[in-house]
CSV table of C-alpha atoms in Angstrom, one decimal:
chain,number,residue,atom,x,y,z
A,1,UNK,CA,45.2,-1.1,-60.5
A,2,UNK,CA,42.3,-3.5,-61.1
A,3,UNK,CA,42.4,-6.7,-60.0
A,4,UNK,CA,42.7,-9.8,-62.9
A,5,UNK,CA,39.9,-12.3,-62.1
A,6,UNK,CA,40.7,-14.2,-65.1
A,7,UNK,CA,44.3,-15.4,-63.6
A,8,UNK,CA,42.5,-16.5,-60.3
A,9,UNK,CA,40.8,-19.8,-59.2
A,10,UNK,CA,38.2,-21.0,-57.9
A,11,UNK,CA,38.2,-22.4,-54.7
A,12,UNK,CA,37.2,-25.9,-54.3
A,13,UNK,CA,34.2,-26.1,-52.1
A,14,UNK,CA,31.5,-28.4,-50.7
A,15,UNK,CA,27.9,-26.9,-50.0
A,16,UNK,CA,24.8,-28.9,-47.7
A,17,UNK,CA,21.5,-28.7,-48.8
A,18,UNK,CA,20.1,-29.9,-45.2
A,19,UNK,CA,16.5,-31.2,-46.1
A,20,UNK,CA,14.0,-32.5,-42.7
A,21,UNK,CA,11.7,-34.9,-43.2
A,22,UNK,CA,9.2,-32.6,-44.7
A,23,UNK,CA,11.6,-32.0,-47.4
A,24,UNK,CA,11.7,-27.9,-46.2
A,25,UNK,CA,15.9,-26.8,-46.2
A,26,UNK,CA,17.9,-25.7,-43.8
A,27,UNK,CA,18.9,-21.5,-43.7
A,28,UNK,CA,21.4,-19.9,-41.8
A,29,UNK,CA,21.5,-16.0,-41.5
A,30,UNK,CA,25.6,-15.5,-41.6
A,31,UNK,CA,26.4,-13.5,-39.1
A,32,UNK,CA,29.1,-11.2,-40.9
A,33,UNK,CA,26.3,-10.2,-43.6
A,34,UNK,CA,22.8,-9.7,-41.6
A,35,UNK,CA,19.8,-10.6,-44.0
A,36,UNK,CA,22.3,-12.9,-46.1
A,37,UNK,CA,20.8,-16.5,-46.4
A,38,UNK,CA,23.0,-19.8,-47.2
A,39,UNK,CA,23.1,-22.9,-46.8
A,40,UNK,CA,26.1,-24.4,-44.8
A,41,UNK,CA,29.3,-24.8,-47.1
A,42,UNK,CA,33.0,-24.6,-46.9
A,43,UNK,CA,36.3,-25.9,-48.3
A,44,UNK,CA,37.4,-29.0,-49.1
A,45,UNK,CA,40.3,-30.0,-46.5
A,46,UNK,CA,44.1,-31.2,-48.6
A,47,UNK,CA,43.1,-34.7,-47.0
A,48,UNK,CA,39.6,-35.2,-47.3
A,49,UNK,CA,37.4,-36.5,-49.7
A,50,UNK,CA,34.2,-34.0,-50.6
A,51,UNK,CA,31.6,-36.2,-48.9
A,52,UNK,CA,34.0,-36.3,-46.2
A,53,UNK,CA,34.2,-32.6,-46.1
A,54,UNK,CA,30.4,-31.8,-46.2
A,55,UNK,CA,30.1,-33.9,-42.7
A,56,UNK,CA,32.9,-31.9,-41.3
A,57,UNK,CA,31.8,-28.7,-42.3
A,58,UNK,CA,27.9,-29.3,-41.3
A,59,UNK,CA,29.1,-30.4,-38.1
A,60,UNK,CA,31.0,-27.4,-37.6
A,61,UNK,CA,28.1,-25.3,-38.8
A,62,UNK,CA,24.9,-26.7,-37.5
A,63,UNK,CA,26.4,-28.6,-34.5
A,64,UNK,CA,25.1,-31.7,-36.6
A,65,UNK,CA,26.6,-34.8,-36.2
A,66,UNK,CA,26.5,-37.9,-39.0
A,67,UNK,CA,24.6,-39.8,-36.7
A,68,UNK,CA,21.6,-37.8,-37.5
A,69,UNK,CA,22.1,-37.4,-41.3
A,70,UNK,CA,21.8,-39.8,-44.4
A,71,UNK,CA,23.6,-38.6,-47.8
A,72,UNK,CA,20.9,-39.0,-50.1
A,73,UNK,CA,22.2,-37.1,-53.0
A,74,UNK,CA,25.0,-35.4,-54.4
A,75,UNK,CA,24.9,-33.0,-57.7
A,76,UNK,CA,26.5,-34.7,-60.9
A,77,UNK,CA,29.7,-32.0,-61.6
A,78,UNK,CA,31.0,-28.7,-60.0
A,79,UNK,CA,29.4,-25.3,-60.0
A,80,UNK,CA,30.9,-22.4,-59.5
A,81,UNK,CA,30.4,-18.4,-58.5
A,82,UNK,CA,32.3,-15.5,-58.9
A,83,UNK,CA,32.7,-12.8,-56.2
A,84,UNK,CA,31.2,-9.7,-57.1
A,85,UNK,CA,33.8,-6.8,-58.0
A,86,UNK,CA,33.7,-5.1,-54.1
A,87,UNK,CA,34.2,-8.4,-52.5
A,88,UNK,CA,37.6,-9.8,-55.3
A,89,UNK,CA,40.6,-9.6,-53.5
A,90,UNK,CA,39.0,-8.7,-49.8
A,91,UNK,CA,37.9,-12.3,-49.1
A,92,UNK,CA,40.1,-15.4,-48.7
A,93,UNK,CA,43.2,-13.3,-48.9
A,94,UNK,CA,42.6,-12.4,-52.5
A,95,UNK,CA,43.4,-15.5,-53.5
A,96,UNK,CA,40.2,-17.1,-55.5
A,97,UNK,CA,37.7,-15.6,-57.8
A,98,UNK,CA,34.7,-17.5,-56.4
A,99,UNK,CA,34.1,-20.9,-55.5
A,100,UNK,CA,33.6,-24.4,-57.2
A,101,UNK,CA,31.1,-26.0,-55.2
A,102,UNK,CA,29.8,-29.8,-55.1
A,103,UNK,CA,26.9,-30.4,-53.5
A,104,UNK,CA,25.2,-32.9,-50.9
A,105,UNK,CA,21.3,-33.7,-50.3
A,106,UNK,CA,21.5,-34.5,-46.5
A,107,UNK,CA,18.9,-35.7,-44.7
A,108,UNK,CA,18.3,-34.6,-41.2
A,109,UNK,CA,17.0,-37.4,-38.8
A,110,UNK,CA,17.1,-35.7,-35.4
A,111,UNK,CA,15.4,-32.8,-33.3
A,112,UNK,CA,15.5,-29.1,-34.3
A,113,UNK,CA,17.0,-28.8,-30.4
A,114,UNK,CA,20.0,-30.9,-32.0
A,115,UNK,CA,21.0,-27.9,-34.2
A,116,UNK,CA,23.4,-25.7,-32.2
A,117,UNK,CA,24.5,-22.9,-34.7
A,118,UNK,CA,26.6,-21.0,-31.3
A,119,UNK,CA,29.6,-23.5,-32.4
A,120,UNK,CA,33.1,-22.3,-32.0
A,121,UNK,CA,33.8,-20.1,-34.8
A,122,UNK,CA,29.9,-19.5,-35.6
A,123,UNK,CA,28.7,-18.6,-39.3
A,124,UNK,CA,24.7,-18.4,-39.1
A,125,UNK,CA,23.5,-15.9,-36.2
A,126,UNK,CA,19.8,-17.4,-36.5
A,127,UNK,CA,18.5,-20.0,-38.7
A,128,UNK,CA,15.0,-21.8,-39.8
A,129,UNK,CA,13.9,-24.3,-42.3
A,130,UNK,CA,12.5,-22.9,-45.8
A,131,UNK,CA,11.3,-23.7,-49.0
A,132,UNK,CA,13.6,-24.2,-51.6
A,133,UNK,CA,11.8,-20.5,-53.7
A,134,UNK,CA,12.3,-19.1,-50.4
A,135,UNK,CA,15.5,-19.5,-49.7
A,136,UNK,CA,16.8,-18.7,-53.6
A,137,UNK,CA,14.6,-15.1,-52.2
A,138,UNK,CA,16.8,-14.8,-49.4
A,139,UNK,CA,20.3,-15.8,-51.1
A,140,UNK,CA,22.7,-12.6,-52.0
A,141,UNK,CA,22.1,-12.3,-55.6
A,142,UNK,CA,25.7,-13.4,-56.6
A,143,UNK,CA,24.9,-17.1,-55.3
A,144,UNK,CA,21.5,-17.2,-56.6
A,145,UNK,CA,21.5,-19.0,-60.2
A,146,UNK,CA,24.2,-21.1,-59.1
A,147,UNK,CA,21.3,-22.0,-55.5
A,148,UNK,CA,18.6,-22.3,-59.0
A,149,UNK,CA,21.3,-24.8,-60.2
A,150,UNK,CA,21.6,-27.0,-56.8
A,151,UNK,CA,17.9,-27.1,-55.8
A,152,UNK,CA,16.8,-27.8,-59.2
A,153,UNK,CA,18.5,-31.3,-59.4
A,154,UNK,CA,17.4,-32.4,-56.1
A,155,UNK,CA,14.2,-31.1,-56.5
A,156,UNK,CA,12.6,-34.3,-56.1
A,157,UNK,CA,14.0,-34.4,-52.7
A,158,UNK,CA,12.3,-31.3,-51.5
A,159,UNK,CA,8.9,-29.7,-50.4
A,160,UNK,CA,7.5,-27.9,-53.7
């Protein structure tokens, strides 16, 4: 018996768009899905505001503390994703459709030796800084209008 997506939510998400001073983005290779790009993202704690969770989650990510970021932006409403058909109802339990995301423009202020992806519970087996029509490239393709979306309004941020 298929699965409903229609009945499921979203979950609610925060996602880092980690720019360096040269305006190139920060890419992690996930380590569960070799050749699959992101940028760092993850759920928003019961607790915690978004903002709040996008510091959290880019410290447990990238090893990068908010002493060496400044929030410079932050994307004007949700987007979401869906799952593809193979992944609904294998990841998070079966319990969301996709994601609803809100984004952050960070910028970094330290030392590419300050980025320590071998964290606890690591996500990103190698990473590098990119261009933003690079990394929409490297993105799986289910994530990559909604990457089109996020880069696009903080495009003005970012190295062309």
């Amino acid at each position: 018996m298929a699965l409903d997506k229609s009945k499921l939510p979203y979950r609610p998400c925060v996602g880092i768009v980690l720019a360096n001073e040269q305006g190139l983005i920060f890419a992690g290779e996930r380590v569960d899905t070799p050749g699959a790009w992101q940028m760092p993202q993850g759920g928003i704690d019961e607790d915690e505001t978004p903002a709040a969770a996008a510091l959290r989650e880019l410290r447990e990510e990238t090893g990068i503390g908010a002493d060496l970021v400044r929030i410079e932006a932050a994307i004007s409403d949700w987007v979401r994703y869906d799952l593809p058909e193979p992944l609904l109802g294998r990841v998070w339990q079966g319990k969301y459709r996709g994601q609803k995301q809100l984004w952050y423009l960070l910028r970094f202020h330290g030392d590419d030796t300050q980025i320590q992806i071998a964290t606890d519970h690591p996500e990103f087996s190698r990473w590098r800084w990119m261009r933003a029509s690079d990394l929409i490239e490297a993105i799986v393709s289910f994530k990559r209008e909604l990457y089109r979306t996020v880069l696009g309004e903080f495009s003005a941020h970012l190295a062309p």
